[in-house]
XYZ file of C-alpha atoms in Angstrom:
429
model
C -99.233 22.100 86.155
C -98.412 19.965 89.117
C -97.910 21.781 92.431
C -95.399 20.682 95.094
C -94.627 22.057 98.551
C -90.983 22.533 98.887
C -91.029 21.674 102.656
C -92.607 18.253 101.877
C -89.954 17.209 99.320
C -87.067 14.928 100.374
C -83.626 15.425 98.837
C -84.118 12.491 96.569
C -87.503 13.790 95.458
C -85.917 17.169 94.684
C -83.171 15.498 92.746
C -85.672 13.538 90.629
C -87.855 16.652 90.178
C -84.961 18.771 88.741
C -83.785 16.077 86.235
C -84.817 16.760 82.710
C -84.039 15.694 79.120
C -82.538 12.402 80.319
C -81.983 9.458 77.970
C -81.932 6.514 80.328
C -82.318 3.799 77.651
C -79.889 5.508 75.333
C -82.443 5.648 72.573
C -81.479 9.147 71.451
C -77.765 8.190 71.594
C -78.285 5.221 69.366
C -80.144 7.238 66.709
C -77.560 9.990 66.869
C -74.614 7.619 66.559
C -76.135 6.192 63.395
C -76.529 9.573 61.884
C -72.990 10.670 62.768
C -71.617 7.426 61.194
C -73.634 7.864 58.046
C -72.325 11.534 57.643
C -68.786 10.549 58.496
C -68.828 7.779 55.895
C -70.940 9.313 53.123
C -70.534 13.089 53.478
C -72.781 15.324 51.318
C -74.791 12.263 50.134
C -75.865 11.640 53.744
C -76.903 15.239 54.231
C -79.049 15.099 51.101
C -80.661 11.937 52.348
C -81.458 13.436 55.737
C -82.840 16.661 54.113
C -85.353 14.486 52.306
C -86.029 12.288 55.336
C -86.330 14.889 58.116
C -86.928 18.221 56.264
C -89.050 16.747 53.530
C -87.171 18.570 50.779
C -85.100 17.392 47.899
C -82.029 19.546 47.606
C -79.943 19.994 44.473
C -77.140 21.603 46.444
C -76.310 22.095 50.098
C -75.742 25.818 50.349
C -77.075 29.278 49.583
C -74.632 31.754 48.198
C -74.449 35.541 48.661
C -76.640 36.448 45.678
C -79.321 34.013 46.860
C -79.220 35.382 50.376
C -79.643 38.896 49.064
C -82.628 37.812 46.943
C -84.189 36.038 49.989
C -83.539 38.955 52.360
C -85.278 41.341 49.959
C -88.686 40.476 51.421
C -87.741 41.763 54.854
C -89.633 45.005 55.588
C -87.888 48.206 56.714
C -89.480 47.917 60.141
C -88.213 44.379 60.577
C -84.751 45.415 59.374
C -84.695 48.304 61.922
C -85.599 45.887 64.756
C -82.901 43.420 63.770
C -80.330 46.292 63.555
C -81.242 47.480 67.035
C -80.726 43.969 68.322
C -77.467 43.763 66.412
C -76.137 47.047 67.842
C -77.065 46.250 71.405
C -75.565 42.701 71.213
C -72.481 44.057 69.558
C -72.000 46.835 72.251
C -72.372 44.307 75.145
C -69.989 41.780 73.606
C -67.408 44.249 72.321
C -66.800 45.212 75.945
C -65.630 41.658 76.652
C -62.617 41.794 74.298
C -59.955 42.987 76.796
C -56.221 42.415 76.967
C -54.590 41.507 80.234
C -51.713 43.154 82.037
C -48.304 41.541 82.202
C -47.436 40.414 85.748
C -43.895 40.287 87.103
C -44.264 37.356 89.572
C -40.746 37.965 90.961
C -37.909 40.251 89.743
C -36.912 39.185 86.231
C -39.865 36.778 85.709
C -42.765 38.153 83.681
C -45.932 36.231 82.727
C -48.979 37.239 80.727
C -51.806 35.945 78.500
C -52.801 36.962 74.929
C -55.897 36.350 73.040
C -56.031 34.451 69.765
C -59.292 33.808 67.839
C -60.340 30.235 67.103
C -59.571 29.787 63.439
C -62.665 27.854 62.145
C -66.044 27.938 63.991
C -69.360 26.324 63.153
C -72.606 27.985 64.066
C -75.784 25.917 64.249
C -78.971 27.973 63.776
C -82.101 25.970 64.604
C -84.968 25.999 62.217
C -87.509 23.476 63.351
C -90.901 24.677 64.686
C -89.466 28.145 65.148
C -86.883 29.950 62.967
C -84.337 31.811 65.088
C -82.507 34.653 63.416
C -81.896 35.957 67.039
C -79.634 32.884 67.605
C -77.608 33.805 64.445
C -77.014 37.276 65.906
C -76.063 35.823 69.361
C -73.468 33.500 67.761
C -72.271 35.481 64.749
C -71.586 38.769 66.544
C -69.123 37.509 69.183
C -67.475 35.340 66.429
C -67.022 38.427 64.381
C -65.754 40.533 67.331
C -63.212 37.723 68.232
C -61.860 37.766 64.658
C -62.482 34.101 63.808
C -60.938 33.398 60.365
C -63.785 31.157 59.003
C -67.427 31.053 60.148
C -69.354 27.997 58.872
C -73.138 28.381 59.258
C -75.614 25.433 59.125
C -79.367 25.779 59.305
C -82.156 23.295 58.237
C -83.816 24.018 54.879
C -87.395 25.030 54.741
C -89.863 23.193 52.406
C -88.800 25.449 49.540
C -85.161 24.467 49.878
C -84.178 27.845 51.235
C -83.803 29.524 54.650
C -86.034 32.087 56.318
C -85.699 35.718 55.006
C -84.734 36.970 58.422
C -81.820 34.499 58.677
C -80.709 35.599 55.226
C -80.766 39.245 56.298
C -78.746 38.551 59.435
C -76.251 36.740 57.321
C -75.775 39.915 55.267
C -75.532 42.027 58.430
C -72.728 39.734 59.712
C -70.904 39.489 56.422
C -71.581 35.775 56.054
C -71.632 34.921 52.365
C -72.918 31.311 52.601
C -75.336 29.273 54.572
C -75.304 25.463 54.515
C -78.651 23.706 54.322
C -78.261 21.083 57.010
C -80.027 20.670 60.329
C -80.232 18.294 63.309
C -77.482 15.986 64.444
C -76.367 15.630 60.813
C -75.303 19.297 60.634
C -73.269 18.781 63.880
C -71.562 15.745 62.371
C -70.878 17.588 59.076
C -69.113 20.419 60.907
C -67.172 18.019 63.165
C -65.920 15.740 60.413
C -66.231 17.809 57.252
C -67.904 16.763 53.968
C -67.147 17.504 50.330
C -69.023 20.800 50.753
C -68.814 21.705 54.438
C -65.478 22.521 56.164
C -64.458 20.750 59.359
C -64.398 23.294 62.103
C -62.476 23.583 65.409
C -65.512 24.399 67.561
C -69.276 24.145 67.237
C -71.732 26.583 68.654
C -75.537 26.706 68.944
C -78.569 25.327 70.728
C -80.875 22.588 69.487
C -83.162 19.772 70.498
C -82.098 16.656 72.357
C -80.687 15.088 69.213
C -78.487 18.152 68.420
C -77.352 18.331 72.067
C -76.464 14.548 72.098
C -74.574 14.943 68.853
C -72.543 17.737 70.274
C -71.629 15.811 73.430
C -70.659 12.726 71.360
C -68.428 14.578 68.770
C -66.701 16.429 71.625
C -65.497 13.117 73.002
C -64.680 11.428 69.683
C -63.247 14.129 67.486
C -60.841 17.133 67.686
C -63.788 19.439 67.411
C -64.863 21.260 70.675
C -68.359 22.543 71.599
C -69.566 25.609 73.334
C -71.693 23.759 75.859
C -74.616 21.283 76.063
C -77.478 23.687 75.089
C -80.647 21.673 74.553
C -84.439 22.291 74.996
C -85.024 25.695 76.554
C -86.216 26.321 80.114
C -87.084 29.043 82.632
C -87.483 29.239 86.344
C -89.474 32.042 87.822
C -89.214 33.037 91.474
C -92.263 35.067 92.523
C -93.516 36.481 95.733
C -96.470 38.734 96.692
C -95.032 41.689 94.856
C -95.018 39.783 91.510
C -97.569 40.497 88.766
C -99.384 37.233 87.983
C -100.124 38.451 84.457
C -96.436 38.942 83.732
C -95.445 35.652 85.406
C -97.973 33.660 83.322
C -96.680 35.421 80.220
C -93.072 34.514 81.055
C -93.865 30.845 81.602
C -95.699 30.669 78.337
C -93.041 32.528 76.420
C -90.642 29.677 77.307
C -93.185 26.882 76.798
C -93.864 28.000 73.173
C -90.271 27.211 72.172
C -91.058 23.499 71.956
C -92.890 20.580 73.435
C -89.715 19.559 75.339
C -89.243 22.974 76.892
C -89.862 23.437 80.656
C -91.299 26.370 82.632
C -91.004 26.156 86.424
C -92.685 28.588 88.960
C -91.270 28.770 92.446
C -93.535 31.022 94.587
C -93.972 31.896 98.210
C -97.728 31.227 98.601
C -100.612 29.222 97.204
C -102.363 32.571 96.427
C -99.708 33.419 93.896
C -100.114 29.808 92.482
C -103.840 30.314 92.014
C -103.422 33.725 90.447
C -100.841 32.544 87.984
C -102.791 29.372 87.050
C -105.866 31.569 86.308
C -103.772 33.787 84.075
C -102.336 30.760 82.211
C -105.905 29.669 81.492
C -106.596 33.037 79.917
C -103.362 33.543 78.017
C -102.640 30.041 76.631
C -105.652 29.441 74.367
C -105.067 32.536 72.300
C -101.496 31.785 71.418
C -100.759 30.737 67.821
C -98.412 27.949 69.216
C -100.947 27.007 71.994
C -100.690 23.339 71.186
C -96.853 23.266 71.559
C -97.026 25.363 74.729
C -99.710 23.145 76.258
C -97.578 19.979 76.007
C -94.540 21.871 77.473
C -96.721 23.099 80.414
C -97.907 19.583 81.160
C -94.249 18.770 81.703
C -93.764 21.788 83.898
C -94.663 22.346 87.584
C -95.002 24.711 90.442
C -93.132 24.666 93.834
C -94.504 26.497 96.798
C -91.750 27.619 99.207
C -91.964 29.254 102.568
C -89.893 32.336 101.581
C -87.612 33.742 98.930
C -84.507 32.141 100.515
C -86.078 28.648 100.242
C -87.182 29.455 96.694
C -83.557 30.315 95.788
C -82.465 26.987 97.348
C -84.763 25.108 94.911
C -83.526 27.298 92.025
C -79.906 26.472 92.672
C -80.775 22.839 92.784
C -82.539 23.114 89.400
C -79.772 25.246 87.926
C -81.879 26.954 85.261
C -80.945 28.251 81.872
C -83.096 31.414 82.507
C -83.907 32.661 86.037
C -86.449 35.401 86.478
C -86.759 37.162 89.908
C -90.390 38.379 89.744
C -90.152 40.378 92.975
C -89.525 43.923 94.023
C -87.190 42.416 96.620
C -84.681 40.917 94.044
C -81.749 42.798 95.465
C -82.096 40.790 98.760
C -81.512 37.406 97.030
C -79.204 37.966 94.052
C -76.090 37.238 96.180
C -77.516 33.778 96.807
C -77.631 32.822 93.134
C -75.171 30.064 92.547
C -76.336 28.231 89.391
C -78.024 30.091 86.537
C -77.330 30.837 82.881
C -78.869 34.318 82.629
C -80.804 36.260 85.278
C -83.755 38.721 84.793
C -84.285 41.105 87.680
C -87.599 42.596 88.746
C -91.057 42.749 87.316
C -90.311 44.713 84.198
C -87.457 42.551 82.902
C -88.897 39.685 80.771
C -86.680 36.849 79.553
C -87.861 37.818 75.944
C -85.616 41.040 76.246
C -82.542 38.868 76.679
C -83.735 36.480 73.941
C -83.636 39.242 71.401
C -82.267 42.715 71.988
C -81.063 43.723 75.485
C -77.483 42.720 74.496
C -76.747 39.675 76.632
C -76.379 36.313 74.897
C -79.148 33.865 74.794
C -77.125 30.770 73.974
C -76.969 29.273 77.516
C -76.439 25.997 79.316
C -79.517 23.924 79.882
C -80.455 20.750 81.856
C -78.515 21.793 84.976
C -75.317 22.469 83.039
C -75.314 26.050 84.418
C -73.606 24.399 87.394
C -70.458 24.272 85.373
C -70.886 26.207 82.069
C -71.338 29.917 81.256
C -73.310 31.208 78.312
C -71.724 32.076 75.007
C -69.476 35.212 75.009
C -66.488 36.523 73.057
C -64.404 34.374 75.377
C -66.035 31.356 73.843
C -64.496 32.199 70.426
C -60.985 32.845 71.614
C -58.110 31.007 73.152
C -55.918 32.496 75.868
C -52.292 31.677 75.450
C -49.891 32.097 78.273
C -46.433 33.651 77.775
C -43.433 33.969 80.089
C -40.128 35.741 79.786
C -37.153 35.345 82.126
C -34.160 37.709 82.286
C -30.650 36.848 83.553
C -31.726 38.165 86.973
C -34.928 36.163 86.854
C -33.261 32.792 86.089
C -31.031 33.227 89.219
C -34.120 34.229 91.277
C -36.453 31.453 90.260
C -33.860 28.776 89.395
C -33.211 27.268 92.882
C -36.868 26.741 93.587
C -37.466 25.061 90.234
C -34.367 22.783 90.821
C -35.586 21.766 94.218
C -39.153 21.007 92.955
C -37.837 19.108 89.976
C -35.579 17.065 92.128
C -38.198 16.122 94.713
C -40.380 14.873 91.721
C -37.498 12.867 90.449
C -37.322 14.745 87.164
C -33.621 15.508 86.858
C -33.701 16.616 83.213
C -36.168 19.346 84.300
C -33.679 20.389 87.013
C -30.722 20.385 84.492
C -32.646 22.616 82.102
C -32.522 25.304 84.743
C -29.041 24.479 86.097
C -27.325 24.838 82.685
C -28.772 28.351 82.362
C -27.858 29.419 85.898
C -24.314 28.395 85.584
C -23.694 28.971 81.867
C -19.956 29.540 81.408
């Protein structure tokens, strides 16, 4: 890992350092646009073509039904089922608390305004299945969709070599009451849910993380179709802030936990001394070689780096510039700096709170904005699956109270029909 001293970096160097997953030559965009066009024009046929090309499997149909999911899920052990149910219950409990109505507000006598929630009717969930199969992502997306009351939940996940999905994904489908999983992955799955095919329903909003191709597809369809997206959620990343109270064994483990997601993942350490740097690097040398996904993690770590800052305050300045998906405060002094967090997707406080807990079972959602998008986006929640519709009701007293102000404002904007719509009510014979 490269090591930088924060005090030596200029603003432009910091800006360059925090950039990731860019596509300057539009090579990824060009590939994805071709995929989207093929799916839009050829529907199921295109999806079957891409399953053979990218997933190396020849499919005779594009979905698994409930009976097939039950059969596949039968191989999950009781211990594994128990762990998935604990995760389900914790995630459900955390998200259920987010479904709250709002009070009606009388803005002036006789004028009442309020908002009511309505679920998004049709949502698409993309569950990655590349180098790592992620039933946890299915829980993170399916549970808030279920709590919100979405009418139709379309689930896409890449087929495995046997033309099926992982047993754990099948079991989660049964936990969620999902009766069908569509065998489509990558940018082609995003296109299918955005435009619809003979088999897959067009949805109103697409959710789920993925690689750079999936993320690019989501950003393209959001600007070219009536389908919305949750956020740009691409290759995973973590930033760890560590001081002398951090445990280097834990810090190294956290960095590697993120790196093993994929070769395009990134793990950043921002620490307050070169001593911490040396201790963590030594631990990385011990822990990395024994990982089953060591080769993947090794590539990710080459694209990662360390920044040495003078103190925790400076470390937080760099973190806010980076705007991480995951932020770990590996310090006993975390309470002194949490108020300074401006940009982060999800935060893990203290030495005993690994990012892995949030990935799986603490209850918070792990579908989060990446690539600095935490500057403007929040992670997935129940709010992501609902619309908030405003209402207002005006009484006879209210129209007399608010009317003159509306008439004046409409007139000064030159919109006389707007003014008249109030006037005819105020002076109704």
